[in-house]
Short mmCIF file of C-alpha atoms in Angstrom, two decimals:
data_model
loop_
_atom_site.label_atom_id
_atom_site.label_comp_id
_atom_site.label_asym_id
_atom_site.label_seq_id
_atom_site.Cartn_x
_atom_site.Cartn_y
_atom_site.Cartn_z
CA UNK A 1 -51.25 61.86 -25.26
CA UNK A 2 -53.06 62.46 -28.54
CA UNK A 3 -56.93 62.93 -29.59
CA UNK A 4 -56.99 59.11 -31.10
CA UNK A 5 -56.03 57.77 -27.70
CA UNK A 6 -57.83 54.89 -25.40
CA UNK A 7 -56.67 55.65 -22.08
CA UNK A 8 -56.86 53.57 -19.05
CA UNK A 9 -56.91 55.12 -15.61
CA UNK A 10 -56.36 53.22 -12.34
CA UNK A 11 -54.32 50.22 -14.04
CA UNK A 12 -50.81 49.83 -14.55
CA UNK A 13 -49.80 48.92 -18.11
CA UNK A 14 -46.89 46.21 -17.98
CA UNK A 15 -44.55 46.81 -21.17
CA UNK A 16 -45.33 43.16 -22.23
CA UNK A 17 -48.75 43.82 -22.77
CA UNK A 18 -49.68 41.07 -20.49
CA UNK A 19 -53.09 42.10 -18.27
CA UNK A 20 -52.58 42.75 -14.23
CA UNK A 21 -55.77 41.57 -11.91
CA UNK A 22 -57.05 44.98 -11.68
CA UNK A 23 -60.09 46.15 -13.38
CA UNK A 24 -59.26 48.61 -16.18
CA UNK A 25 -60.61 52.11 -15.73
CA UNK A 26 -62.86 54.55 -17.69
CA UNK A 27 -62.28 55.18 -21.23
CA UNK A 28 -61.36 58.76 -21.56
CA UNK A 29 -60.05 60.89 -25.33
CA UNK A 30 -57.81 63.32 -23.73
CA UNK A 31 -56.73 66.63 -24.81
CA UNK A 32 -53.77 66.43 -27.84
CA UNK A 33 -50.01 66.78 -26.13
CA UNK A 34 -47.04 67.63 -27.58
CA UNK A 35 -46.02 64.09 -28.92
CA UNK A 36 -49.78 63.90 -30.84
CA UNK A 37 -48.76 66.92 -32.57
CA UNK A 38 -45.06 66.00 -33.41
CA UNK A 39 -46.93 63.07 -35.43
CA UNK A 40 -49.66 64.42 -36.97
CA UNK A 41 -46.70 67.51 -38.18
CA UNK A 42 -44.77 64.64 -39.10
CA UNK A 43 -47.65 63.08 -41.25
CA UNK A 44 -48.69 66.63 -42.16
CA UNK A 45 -45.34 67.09 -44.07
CA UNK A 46 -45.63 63.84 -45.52
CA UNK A 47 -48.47 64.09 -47.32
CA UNK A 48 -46.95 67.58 -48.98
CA UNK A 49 -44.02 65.13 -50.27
CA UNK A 50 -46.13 62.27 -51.39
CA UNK A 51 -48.24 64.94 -52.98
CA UNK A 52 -45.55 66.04 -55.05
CA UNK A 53 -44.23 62.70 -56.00
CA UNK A 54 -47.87 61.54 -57.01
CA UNK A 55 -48.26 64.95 -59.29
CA UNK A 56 -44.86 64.48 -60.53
CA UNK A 57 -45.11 60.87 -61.44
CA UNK A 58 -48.40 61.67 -63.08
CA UNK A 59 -46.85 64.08 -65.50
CA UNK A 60 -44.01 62.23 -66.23
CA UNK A 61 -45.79 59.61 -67.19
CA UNK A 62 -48.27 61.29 -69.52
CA UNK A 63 -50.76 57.84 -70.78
CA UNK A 64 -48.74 55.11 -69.79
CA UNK A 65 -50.73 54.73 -66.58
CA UNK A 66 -53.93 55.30 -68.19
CA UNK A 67 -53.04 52.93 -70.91
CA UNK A 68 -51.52 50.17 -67.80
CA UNK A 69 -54.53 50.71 -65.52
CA UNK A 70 -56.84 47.46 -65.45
CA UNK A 71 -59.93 49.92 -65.23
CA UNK A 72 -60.15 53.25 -66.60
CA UNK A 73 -60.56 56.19 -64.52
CA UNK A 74 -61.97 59.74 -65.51
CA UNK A 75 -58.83 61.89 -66.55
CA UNK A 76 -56.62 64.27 -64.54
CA UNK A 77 -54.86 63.80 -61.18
CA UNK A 78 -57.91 62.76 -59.48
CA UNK A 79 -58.35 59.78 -62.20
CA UNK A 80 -54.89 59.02 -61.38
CA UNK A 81 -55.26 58.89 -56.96
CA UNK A 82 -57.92 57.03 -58.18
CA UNK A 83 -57.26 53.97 -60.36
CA UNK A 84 -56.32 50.28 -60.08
CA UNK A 85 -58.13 49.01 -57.18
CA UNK A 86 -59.68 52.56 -56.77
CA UNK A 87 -61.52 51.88 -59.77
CA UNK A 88 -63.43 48.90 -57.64
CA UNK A 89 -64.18 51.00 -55.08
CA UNK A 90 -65.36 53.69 -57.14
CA UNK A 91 -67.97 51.08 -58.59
CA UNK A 92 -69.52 50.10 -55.62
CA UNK A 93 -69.63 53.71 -53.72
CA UNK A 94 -71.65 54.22 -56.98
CA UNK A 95 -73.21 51.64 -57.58
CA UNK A 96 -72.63 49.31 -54.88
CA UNK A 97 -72.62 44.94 -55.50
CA UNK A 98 -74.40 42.93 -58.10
CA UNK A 99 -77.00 40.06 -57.24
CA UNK A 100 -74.59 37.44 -59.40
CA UNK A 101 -70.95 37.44 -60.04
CA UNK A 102 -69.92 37.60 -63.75
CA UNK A 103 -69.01 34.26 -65.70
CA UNK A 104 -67.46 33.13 -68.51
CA UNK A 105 -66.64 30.06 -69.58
CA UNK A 106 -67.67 28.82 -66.51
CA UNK A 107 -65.06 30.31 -65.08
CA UNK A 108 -65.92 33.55 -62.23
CA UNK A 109 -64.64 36.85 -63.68
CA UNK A 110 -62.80 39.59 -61.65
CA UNK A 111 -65.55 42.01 -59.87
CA UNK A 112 -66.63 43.85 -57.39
CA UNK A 113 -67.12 40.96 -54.74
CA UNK A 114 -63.27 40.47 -54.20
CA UNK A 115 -63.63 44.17 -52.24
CA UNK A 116 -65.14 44.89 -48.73
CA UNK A 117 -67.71 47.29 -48.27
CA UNK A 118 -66.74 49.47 -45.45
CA UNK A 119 -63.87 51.98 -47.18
CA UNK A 120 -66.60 52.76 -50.13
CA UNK A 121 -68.95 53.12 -47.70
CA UNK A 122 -67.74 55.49 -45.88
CA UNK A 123 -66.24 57.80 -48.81
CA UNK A 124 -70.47 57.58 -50.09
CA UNK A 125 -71.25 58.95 -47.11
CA UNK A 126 -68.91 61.38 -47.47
CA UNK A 127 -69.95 62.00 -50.75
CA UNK A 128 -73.57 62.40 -49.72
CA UNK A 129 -72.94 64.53 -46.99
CA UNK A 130 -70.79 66.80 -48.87
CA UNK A 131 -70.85 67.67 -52.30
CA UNK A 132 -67.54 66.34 -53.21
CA UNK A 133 -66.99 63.62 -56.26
CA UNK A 134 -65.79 60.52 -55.35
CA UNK A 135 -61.95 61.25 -56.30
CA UNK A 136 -61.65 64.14 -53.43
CA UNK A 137 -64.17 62.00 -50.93
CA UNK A 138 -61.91 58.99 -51.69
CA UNK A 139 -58.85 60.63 -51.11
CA UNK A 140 -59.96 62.49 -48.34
CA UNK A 141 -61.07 59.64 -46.45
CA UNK A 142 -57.57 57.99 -47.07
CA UNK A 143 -55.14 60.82 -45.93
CA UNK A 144 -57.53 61.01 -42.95
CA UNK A 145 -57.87 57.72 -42.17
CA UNK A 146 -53.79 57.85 -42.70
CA UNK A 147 -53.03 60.57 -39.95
CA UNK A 148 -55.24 58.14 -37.11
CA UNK A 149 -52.69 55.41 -38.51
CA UNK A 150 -49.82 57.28 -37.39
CA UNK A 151 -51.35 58.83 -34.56
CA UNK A 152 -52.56 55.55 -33.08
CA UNK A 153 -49.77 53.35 -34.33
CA UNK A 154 -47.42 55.78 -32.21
CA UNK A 155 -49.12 55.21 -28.87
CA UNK A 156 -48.95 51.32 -29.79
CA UNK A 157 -45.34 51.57 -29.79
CA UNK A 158 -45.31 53.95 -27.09
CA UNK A 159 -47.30 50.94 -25.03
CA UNK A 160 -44.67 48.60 -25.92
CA UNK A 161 -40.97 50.62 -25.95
CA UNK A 162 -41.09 53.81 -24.96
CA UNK A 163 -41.59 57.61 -26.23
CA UNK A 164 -38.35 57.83 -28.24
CA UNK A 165 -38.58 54.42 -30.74
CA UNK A 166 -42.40 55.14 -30.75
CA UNK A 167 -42.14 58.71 -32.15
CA UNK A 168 -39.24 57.61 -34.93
CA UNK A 169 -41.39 54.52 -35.70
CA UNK A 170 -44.60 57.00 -36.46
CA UNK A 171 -42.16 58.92 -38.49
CA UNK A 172 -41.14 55.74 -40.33
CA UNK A 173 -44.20 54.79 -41.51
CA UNK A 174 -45.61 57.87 -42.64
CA UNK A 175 -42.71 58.52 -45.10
CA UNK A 176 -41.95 55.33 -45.52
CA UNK A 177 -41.61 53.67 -49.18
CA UNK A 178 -45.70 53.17 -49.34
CA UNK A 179 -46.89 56.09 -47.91
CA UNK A 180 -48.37 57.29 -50.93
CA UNK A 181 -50.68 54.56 -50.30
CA UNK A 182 -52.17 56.98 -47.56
CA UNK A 183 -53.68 59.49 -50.20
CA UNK A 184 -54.94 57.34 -52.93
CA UNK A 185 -58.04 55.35 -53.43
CA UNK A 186 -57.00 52.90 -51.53
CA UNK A 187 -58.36 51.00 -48.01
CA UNK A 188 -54.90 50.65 -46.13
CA UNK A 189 -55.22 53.69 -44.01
CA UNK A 190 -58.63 52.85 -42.63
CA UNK A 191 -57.50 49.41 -42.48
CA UNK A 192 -54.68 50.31 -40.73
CA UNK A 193 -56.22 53.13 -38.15
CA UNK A 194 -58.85 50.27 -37.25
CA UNK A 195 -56.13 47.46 -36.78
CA UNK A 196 -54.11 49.48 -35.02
CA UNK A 197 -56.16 50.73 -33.03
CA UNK A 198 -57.98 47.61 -32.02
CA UNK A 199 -54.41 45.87 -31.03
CA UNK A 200 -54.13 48.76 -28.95
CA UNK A 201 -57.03 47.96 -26.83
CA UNK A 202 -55.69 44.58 -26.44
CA UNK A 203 -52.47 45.14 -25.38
CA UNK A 204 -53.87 47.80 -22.69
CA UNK A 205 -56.41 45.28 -21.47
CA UNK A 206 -59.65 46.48 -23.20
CA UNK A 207 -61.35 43.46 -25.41
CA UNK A 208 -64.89 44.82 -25.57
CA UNK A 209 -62.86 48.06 -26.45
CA UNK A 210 -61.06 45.90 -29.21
CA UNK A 211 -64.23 44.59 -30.57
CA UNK A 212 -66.02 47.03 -32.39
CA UNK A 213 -62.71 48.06 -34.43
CA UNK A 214 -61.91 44.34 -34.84
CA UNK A 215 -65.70 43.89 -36.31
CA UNK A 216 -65.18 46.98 -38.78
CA UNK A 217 -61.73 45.87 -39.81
CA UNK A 218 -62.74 43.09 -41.13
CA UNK A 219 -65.17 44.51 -43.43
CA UNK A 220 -62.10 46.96 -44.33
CA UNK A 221 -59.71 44.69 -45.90
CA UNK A 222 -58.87 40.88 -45.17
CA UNK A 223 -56.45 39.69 -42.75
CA UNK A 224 -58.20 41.20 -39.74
CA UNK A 225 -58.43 37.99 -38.10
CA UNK A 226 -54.91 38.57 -36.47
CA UNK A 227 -56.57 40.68 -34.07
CA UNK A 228 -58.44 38.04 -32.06
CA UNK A 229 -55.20 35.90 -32.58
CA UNK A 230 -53.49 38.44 -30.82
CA UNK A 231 -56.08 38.63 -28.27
CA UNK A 232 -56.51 35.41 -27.24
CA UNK A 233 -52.29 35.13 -27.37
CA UNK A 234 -52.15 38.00 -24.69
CA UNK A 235 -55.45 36.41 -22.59
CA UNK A 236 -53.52 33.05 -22.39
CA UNK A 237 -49.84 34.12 -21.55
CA UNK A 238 -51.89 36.16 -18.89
CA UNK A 239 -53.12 32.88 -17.29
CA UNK A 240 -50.07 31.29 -17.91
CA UNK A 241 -47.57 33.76 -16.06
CA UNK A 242 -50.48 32.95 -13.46
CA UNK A 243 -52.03 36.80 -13.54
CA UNK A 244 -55.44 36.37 -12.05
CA UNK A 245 -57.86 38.38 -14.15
CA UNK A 246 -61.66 38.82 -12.79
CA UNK A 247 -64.48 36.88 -14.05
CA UNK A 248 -65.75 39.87 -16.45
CA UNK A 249 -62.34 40.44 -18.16
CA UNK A 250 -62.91 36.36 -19.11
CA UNK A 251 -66.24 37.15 -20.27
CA UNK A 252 -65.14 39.91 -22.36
CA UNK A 253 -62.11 38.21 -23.90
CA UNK A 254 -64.40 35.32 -25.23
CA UNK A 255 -67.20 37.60 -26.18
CA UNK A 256 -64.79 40.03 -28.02
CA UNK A 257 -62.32 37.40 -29.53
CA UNK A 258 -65.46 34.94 -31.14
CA UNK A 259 -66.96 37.92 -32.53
CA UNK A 260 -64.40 39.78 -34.10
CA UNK A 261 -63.22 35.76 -35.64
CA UNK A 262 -66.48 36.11 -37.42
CA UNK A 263 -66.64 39.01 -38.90
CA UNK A 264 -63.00 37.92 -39.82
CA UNK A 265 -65.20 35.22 -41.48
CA UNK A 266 -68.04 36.50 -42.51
CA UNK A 267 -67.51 37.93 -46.19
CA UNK A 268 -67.27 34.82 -48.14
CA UNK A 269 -71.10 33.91 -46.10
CA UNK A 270 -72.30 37.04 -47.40
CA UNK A 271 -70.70 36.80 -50.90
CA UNK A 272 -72.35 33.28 -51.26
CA UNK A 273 -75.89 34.27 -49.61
CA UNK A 274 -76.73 37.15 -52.29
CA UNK A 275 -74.87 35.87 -55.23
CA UNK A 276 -75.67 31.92 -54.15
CA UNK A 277 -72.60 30.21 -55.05
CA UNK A 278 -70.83 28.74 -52.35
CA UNK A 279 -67.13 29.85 -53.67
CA UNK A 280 -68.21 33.13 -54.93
CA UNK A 281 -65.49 34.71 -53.01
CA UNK A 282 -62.82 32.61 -53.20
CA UNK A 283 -63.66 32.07 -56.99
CA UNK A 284 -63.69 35.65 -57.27
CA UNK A 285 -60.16 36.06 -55.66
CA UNK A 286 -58.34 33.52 -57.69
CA UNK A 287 -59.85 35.26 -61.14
CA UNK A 288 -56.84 37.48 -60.69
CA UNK A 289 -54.50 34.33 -59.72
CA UNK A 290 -55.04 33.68 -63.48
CA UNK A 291 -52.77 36.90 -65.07
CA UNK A 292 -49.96 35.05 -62.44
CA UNK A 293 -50.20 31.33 -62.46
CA UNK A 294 -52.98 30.22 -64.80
CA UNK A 295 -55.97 29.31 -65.19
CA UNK A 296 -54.99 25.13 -64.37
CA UNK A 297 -53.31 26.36 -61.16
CA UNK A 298 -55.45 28.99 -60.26
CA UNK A 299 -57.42 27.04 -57.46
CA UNK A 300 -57.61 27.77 -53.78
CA UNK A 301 -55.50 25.49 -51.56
CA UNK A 302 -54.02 26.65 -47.92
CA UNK A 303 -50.60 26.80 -48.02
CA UNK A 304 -50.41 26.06 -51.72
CA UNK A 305 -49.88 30.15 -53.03
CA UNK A 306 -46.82 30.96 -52.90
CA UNK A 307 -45.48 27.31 -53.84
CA UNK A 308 -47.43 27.54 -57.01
CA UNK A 309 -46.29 30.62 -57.75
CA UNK A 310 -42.70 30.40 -57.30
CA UNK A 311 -43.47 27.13 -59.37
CA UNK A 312 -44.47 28.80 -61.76
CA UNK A 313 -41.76 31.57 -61.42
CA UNK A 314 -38.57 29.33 -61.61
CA UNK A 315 -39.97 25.76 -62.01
CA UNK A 316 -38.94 22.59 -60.33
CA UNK A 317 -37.01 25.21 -57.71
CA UNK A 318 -39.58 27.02 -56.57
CA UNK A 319 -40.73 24.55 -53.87
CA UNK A 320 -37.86 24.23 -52.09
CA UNK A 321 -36.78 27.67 -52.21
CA UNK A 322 -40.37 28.78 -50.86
CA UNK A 323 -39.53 25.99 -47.81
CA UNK A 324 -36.39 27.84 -47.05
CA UNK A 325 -37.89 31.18 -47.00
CA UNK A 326 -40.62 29.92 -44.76
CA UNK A 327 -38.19 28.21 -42.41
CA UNK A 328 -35.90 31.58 -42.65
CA UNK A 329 -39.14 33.66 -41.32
CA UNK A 330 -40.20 31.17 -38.90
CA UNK A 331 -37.03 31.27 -37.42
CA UNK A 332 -36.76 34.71 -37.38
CA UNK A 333 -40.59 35.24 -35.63
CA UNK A 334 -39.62 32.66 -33.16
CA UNK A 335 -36.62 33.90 -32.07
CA UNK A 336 -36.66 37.39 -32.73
CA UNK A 337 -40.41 38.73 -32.05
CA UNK A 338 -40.06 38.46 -28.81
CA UNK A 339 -38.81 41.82 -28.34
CA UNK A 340 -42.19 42.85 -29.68
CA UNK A 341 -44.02 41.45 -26.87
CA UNK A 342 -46.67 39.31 -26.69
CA UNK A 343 -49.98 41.12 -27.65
CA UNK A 344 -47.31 42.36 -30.81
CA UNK A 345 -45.51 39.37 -31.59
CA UNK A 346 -48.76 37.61 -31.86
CA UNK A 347 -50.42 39.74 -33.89
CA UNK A 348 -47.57 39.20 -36.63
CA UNK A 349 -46.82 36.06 -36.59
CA UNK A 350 -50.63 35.56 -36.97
CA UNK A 351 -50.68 37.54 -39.58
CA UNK A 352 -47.67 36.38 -41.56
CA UNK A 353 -49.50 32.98 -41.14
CA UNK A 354 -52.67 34.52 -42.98
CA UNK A 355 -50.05 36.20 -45.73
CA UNK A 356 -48.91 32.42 -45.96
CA UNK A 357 -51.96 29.99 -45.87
CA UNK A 358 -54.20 32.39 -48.56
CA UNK A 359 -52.25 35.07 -50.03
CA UNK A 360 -50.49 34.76 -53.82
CA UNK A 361 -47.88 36.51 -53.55
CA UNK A 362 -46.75 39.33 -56.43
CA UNK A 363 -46.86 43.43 -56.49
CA UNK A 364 -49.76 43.55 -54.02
CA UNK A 365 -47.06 41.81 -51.64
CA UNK A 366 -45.79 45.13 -50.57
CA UNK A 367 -48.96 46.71 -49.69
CA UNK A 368 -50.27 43.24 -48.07
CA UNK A 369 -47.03 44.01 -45.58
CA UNK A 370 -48.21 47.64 -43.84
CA UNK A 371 -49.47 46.36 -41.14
CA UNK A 372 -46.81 44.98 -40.16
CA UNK A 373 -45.76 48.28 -39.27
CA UNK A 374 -45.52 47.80 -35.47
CA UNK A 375 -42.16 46.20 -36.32
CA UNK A 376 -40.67 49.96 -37.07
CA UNK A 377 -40.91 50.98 -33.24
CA UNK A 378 -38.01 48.00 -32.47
CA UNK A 379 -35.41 50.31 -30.54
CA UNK A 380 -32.93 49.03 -33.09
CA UNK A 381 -34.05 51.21 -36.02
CA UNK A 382 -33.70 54.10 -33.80
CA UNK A 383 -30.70 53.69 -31.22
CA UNK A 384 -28.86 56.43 -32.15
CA UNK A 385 -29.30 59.97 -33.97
CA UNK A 386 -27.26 59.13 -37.20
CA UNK A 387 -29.12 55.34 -37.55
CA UNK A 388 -32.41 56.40 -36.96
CA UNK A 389 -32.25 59.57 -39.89
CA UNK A 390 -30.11 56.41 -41.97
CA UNK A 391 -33.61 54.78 -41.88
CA UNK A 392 -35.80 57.77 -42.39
CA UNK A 393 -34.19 58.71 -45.54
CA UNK A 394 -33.58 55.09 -46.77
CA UNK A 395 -38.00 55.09 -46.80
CA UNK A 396 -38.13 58.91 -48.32
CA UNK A 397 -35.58 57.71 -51.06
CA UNK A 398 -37.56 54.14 -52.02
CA UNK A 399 -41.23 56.18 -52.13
CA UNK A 400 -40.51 57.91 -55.96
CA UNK A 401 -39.11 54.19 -57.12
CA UNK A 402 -42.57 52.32 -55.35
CA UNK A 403 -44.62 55.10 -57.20
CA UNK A 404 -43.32 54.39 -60.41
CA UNK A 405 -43.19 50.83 -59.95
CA UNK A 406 -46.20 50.41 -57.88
CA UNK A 407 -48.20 52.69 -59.27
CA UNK A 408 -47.06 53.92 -63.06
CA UNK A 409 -46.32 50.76 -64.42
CA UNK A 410 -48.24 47.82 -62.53
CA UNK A 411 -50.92 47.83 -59.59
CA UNK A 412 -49.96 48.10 -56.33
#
C-alpha cells in the first residue's frame, strides 16, 4: 500500500466497484509497501530515460523548435521543457489573466483564457516559496505531480484486477509513448494524479472523498466532468443490483456529484464574468480551430469537431468515415468495457463522449487520450511474461518518435 493511498477499513471492496450497505471506514495514508516503491522505482527510472530523450532531442534539433514554437521561450533546455503550451502557463504564473480577451477583426485571438488556473498556480507558489524560476518550478511540479499519477493510478487498477496487471499497467504508463509529457510544462500529470485519484474514491465508495479532487481537476485541465459521470454510473448500478446504501452515502453522492459537475462547468462563467463576453471561452478555444479548419468553420457546435475536420481533411468523405469510426468505438465501449467495471467503464466512455461532443481533433489528440490510462491495467496487456515486456518496449520505442513529432516539430 503506498503513501498516495485512500484506504477504507471495515468495508469490503467488490472488484466491480459497485458500493456494499456498509458504512465506509476512516480515511487512513498508510506507511509505503513494497508495491509503492516498485512504482515510484519504476517512474524513478523513467524520468532518467525521458530525460535523456528530451536533452537529446533538444540538441539534435538545434533552432528548429525554437523557430516551430508558437511562443518563444528563454533559451536552453529549460526554454525547451518549457514551450508550446508551457509558454501559456508561464504567462499567467507571471502575470496571471487579463480583464478582456484580445480581438481582431472582430474575431477573439488565442490567449491566456483557453488555460485553467490551477497547474500555474501551483508552480507560483512554488516559485514563491522557493527561489526557483519558473522552468525548474514548472517542471518540478510536473515530474511530481507525474510519480502520484503512477502511484495512484496503480492502486486504481489494483481496485479493479489485481496486484499483477496493476503493477505492469503503472509501468505502462510511465514509459509509455507520452511520458515525457510528465516532465515538461505541461498540466497532464496534475491532471492526471487528481483524476485518478478522485475515480479512486469512487470506485472504493468515498464521494465526499471524490469531491475535493473532482473540484480541483476541473480547474486543472477540461474533461473533468467524467468524474461525476462515473460517480453517479457506480451510485445507480448500486441501486440497481438492489445494494442498499444508507441515507448519508445518498446524501453524499448528490452533494459530491452536483458539485464537482460545476466546477466541471464553471470556467466558461468565470471567463465571461471578468472579461464580459458571454463566449469568451469558447471563442477563445476555437481561435486555434482556425490554423485547422478555418476561420468559416471555426464555430462551436456539439458533435460537429471532428466531422468538420475530417471535412476538411479529405472532403465529401470525411463524414461518413467519422460515422464509422464513431460506431467502431461505440461498439467497442459497449461491448468491451465491461471488463473495466463499472465505476471504470463509465468514466471512459464518459469521457470519450466529452473527446467527441467538444474536442477538434489533431496533434493534441494524443495527449487529450492519457487519461484514458486505466485501460493499460486490462489483464490482457499483461497475461504472460513475454506479452507484457512486448508492450513495455513497444511504449519505450514510440517515446523518441512522439518527442520529435510531438514536441520538435509541432505542439503536442
Amino acid at each position: 500500500m503506498g503513501a498516495w493511498d485512500l484506504v477504507e477499513r471495515g468495508r469490503p471492496r467488490g472488484r466491480d466497484g459497485l458500493w456494499s450497505d456498509r458504512a465506509p471506514g476512516r480515511l487512513t495514508i498508510p506507511r509505503p509497501g513494497a508495491a509503492t516503491l516498485v512504482v515510484l522505482g519504476g517512474y524513478a527510472v523513467s524520468r532518467v530515460l525521458a530525460t535523456g530523450l528530451l536533452l537529446t532531442a533538444w540538441i539534435v534539433s538545434g533552432g528548429v523548435h525554437d523557430a516551430h514554437a508558437t511562443l518563444r521561450a528563454p533559451g536552453g533546455f529549460g526554454g525547451f521543457l518549457t514551450a508550446w503550451d508551457g509558454a501559456w502557463y508561464r504567462r499567467i504564473a507571471l502575470h496571471g489573466y487579463p480583464s478582456d480577451l484580445p480581438v481582431t477583426g472582430g474575431a477573439v485571438q488565442k490567449s491566456v483564457w483557453a488555460f485553467l488556473p490551477a497547474y500555474p498556480a501551483v508552480v507560483r507558489a512554488l516559485m514563491s516559496m522557493t527561489s526557483l524560476g519558473y522552468a525548474p518550478a514548472a517542471v518540478t511540479v510536473s515530474v511530481v505531480a507525474g510519480g502520484a499519477a503512477t502511484v495512484v493510478l496503480h492502486r486504481l487498477l489494483a481496485e479493479r484486477f489485481g496486484s499483477r496487471p496493476a503493477m505492469w499497467g503503472a509501468l505502462f504508463f510511465a514509459f509509455g509513448p507520452l511520458g515525457f509529457l510528465f516532465q515538461v510544462a505541461y498540466a497532464e500529470s496534475l491532471f492526471l494524479a487528481l483524476v485518478f485519484a478522485a475515480l479512486l474514491a469512487v470506485l472504493r465508495g468515498r464521494p465526499l472523498v471524490a469531491m475535493p479532487f473532482g473540484v480541483a481537476a476541473a480547474f486543472t485541465h477540461p474533461g473533468a466532468l467524467a468524474v461525476p459521470a462515473a460517480l453517479a454510473a457506480v451510485w445507480v448500478a448500486s441501486l440497481v443490483r438492489r445494494r442498499p446504501l444508507p441515507l448519508r452515502t445518498h446524501l453524499a453522492v448528490v452533494a459530491s456529484g452536483l458539485v464537482t459537475a460545476a466546477a466541471g462547468l464553471a470556467w466558461p462563467v468565470v471567463v465571461t464574468l471578468v472579461t464580459g463576453r458571454g463566449d469568451g471561452y469558447v471563442a477563445t478555444e476555437t481561435a486555434w480551430w482556425r490554423d485547422y479548419i478555418g476561420d468559416a468553420a471555426a464555430v462551436f457546435r456539439p458533435l460537429t469537431p471532428w466531422f468538420l475536420f475530417a471535412e476538411r481533411l479529405v472532403g465529401g468523405w470525411g463524414v461518413p468515415i467519422v460515422a464509422l469510426l464513431l460506431v467502431a468505438v461505440g461498439w467497442c465501449l459497449a461491448f468491451r468495457s465491461r471488463a473495466l467495471g463499472v465505476g471504470i467503464g463509465a468514466f471512459v466512455v464518459a469521457y470519450v463522449a466529452y473527446l467527441v461532443a467538444v474536442f477538434l481533433p489533431q496533434q493534441s489528440t494524443f495527449r487529450m487520450l492519457l487519461p484514458l490510462s486505466p485501460v493499460l491495467g486490462t489483464p490482457a496487456l499483461s497475461a504472460s511474461p513475454r506479452r507484457a515486456t512486448a508492450t513495455l518496449v513497444v511504449g519505450i520505442a514510440f517515446q523518441p518518435i512522439a518527442i520529435w513529432a510531438l514536441w520538435v516539430a509541432w505542439p503536442p
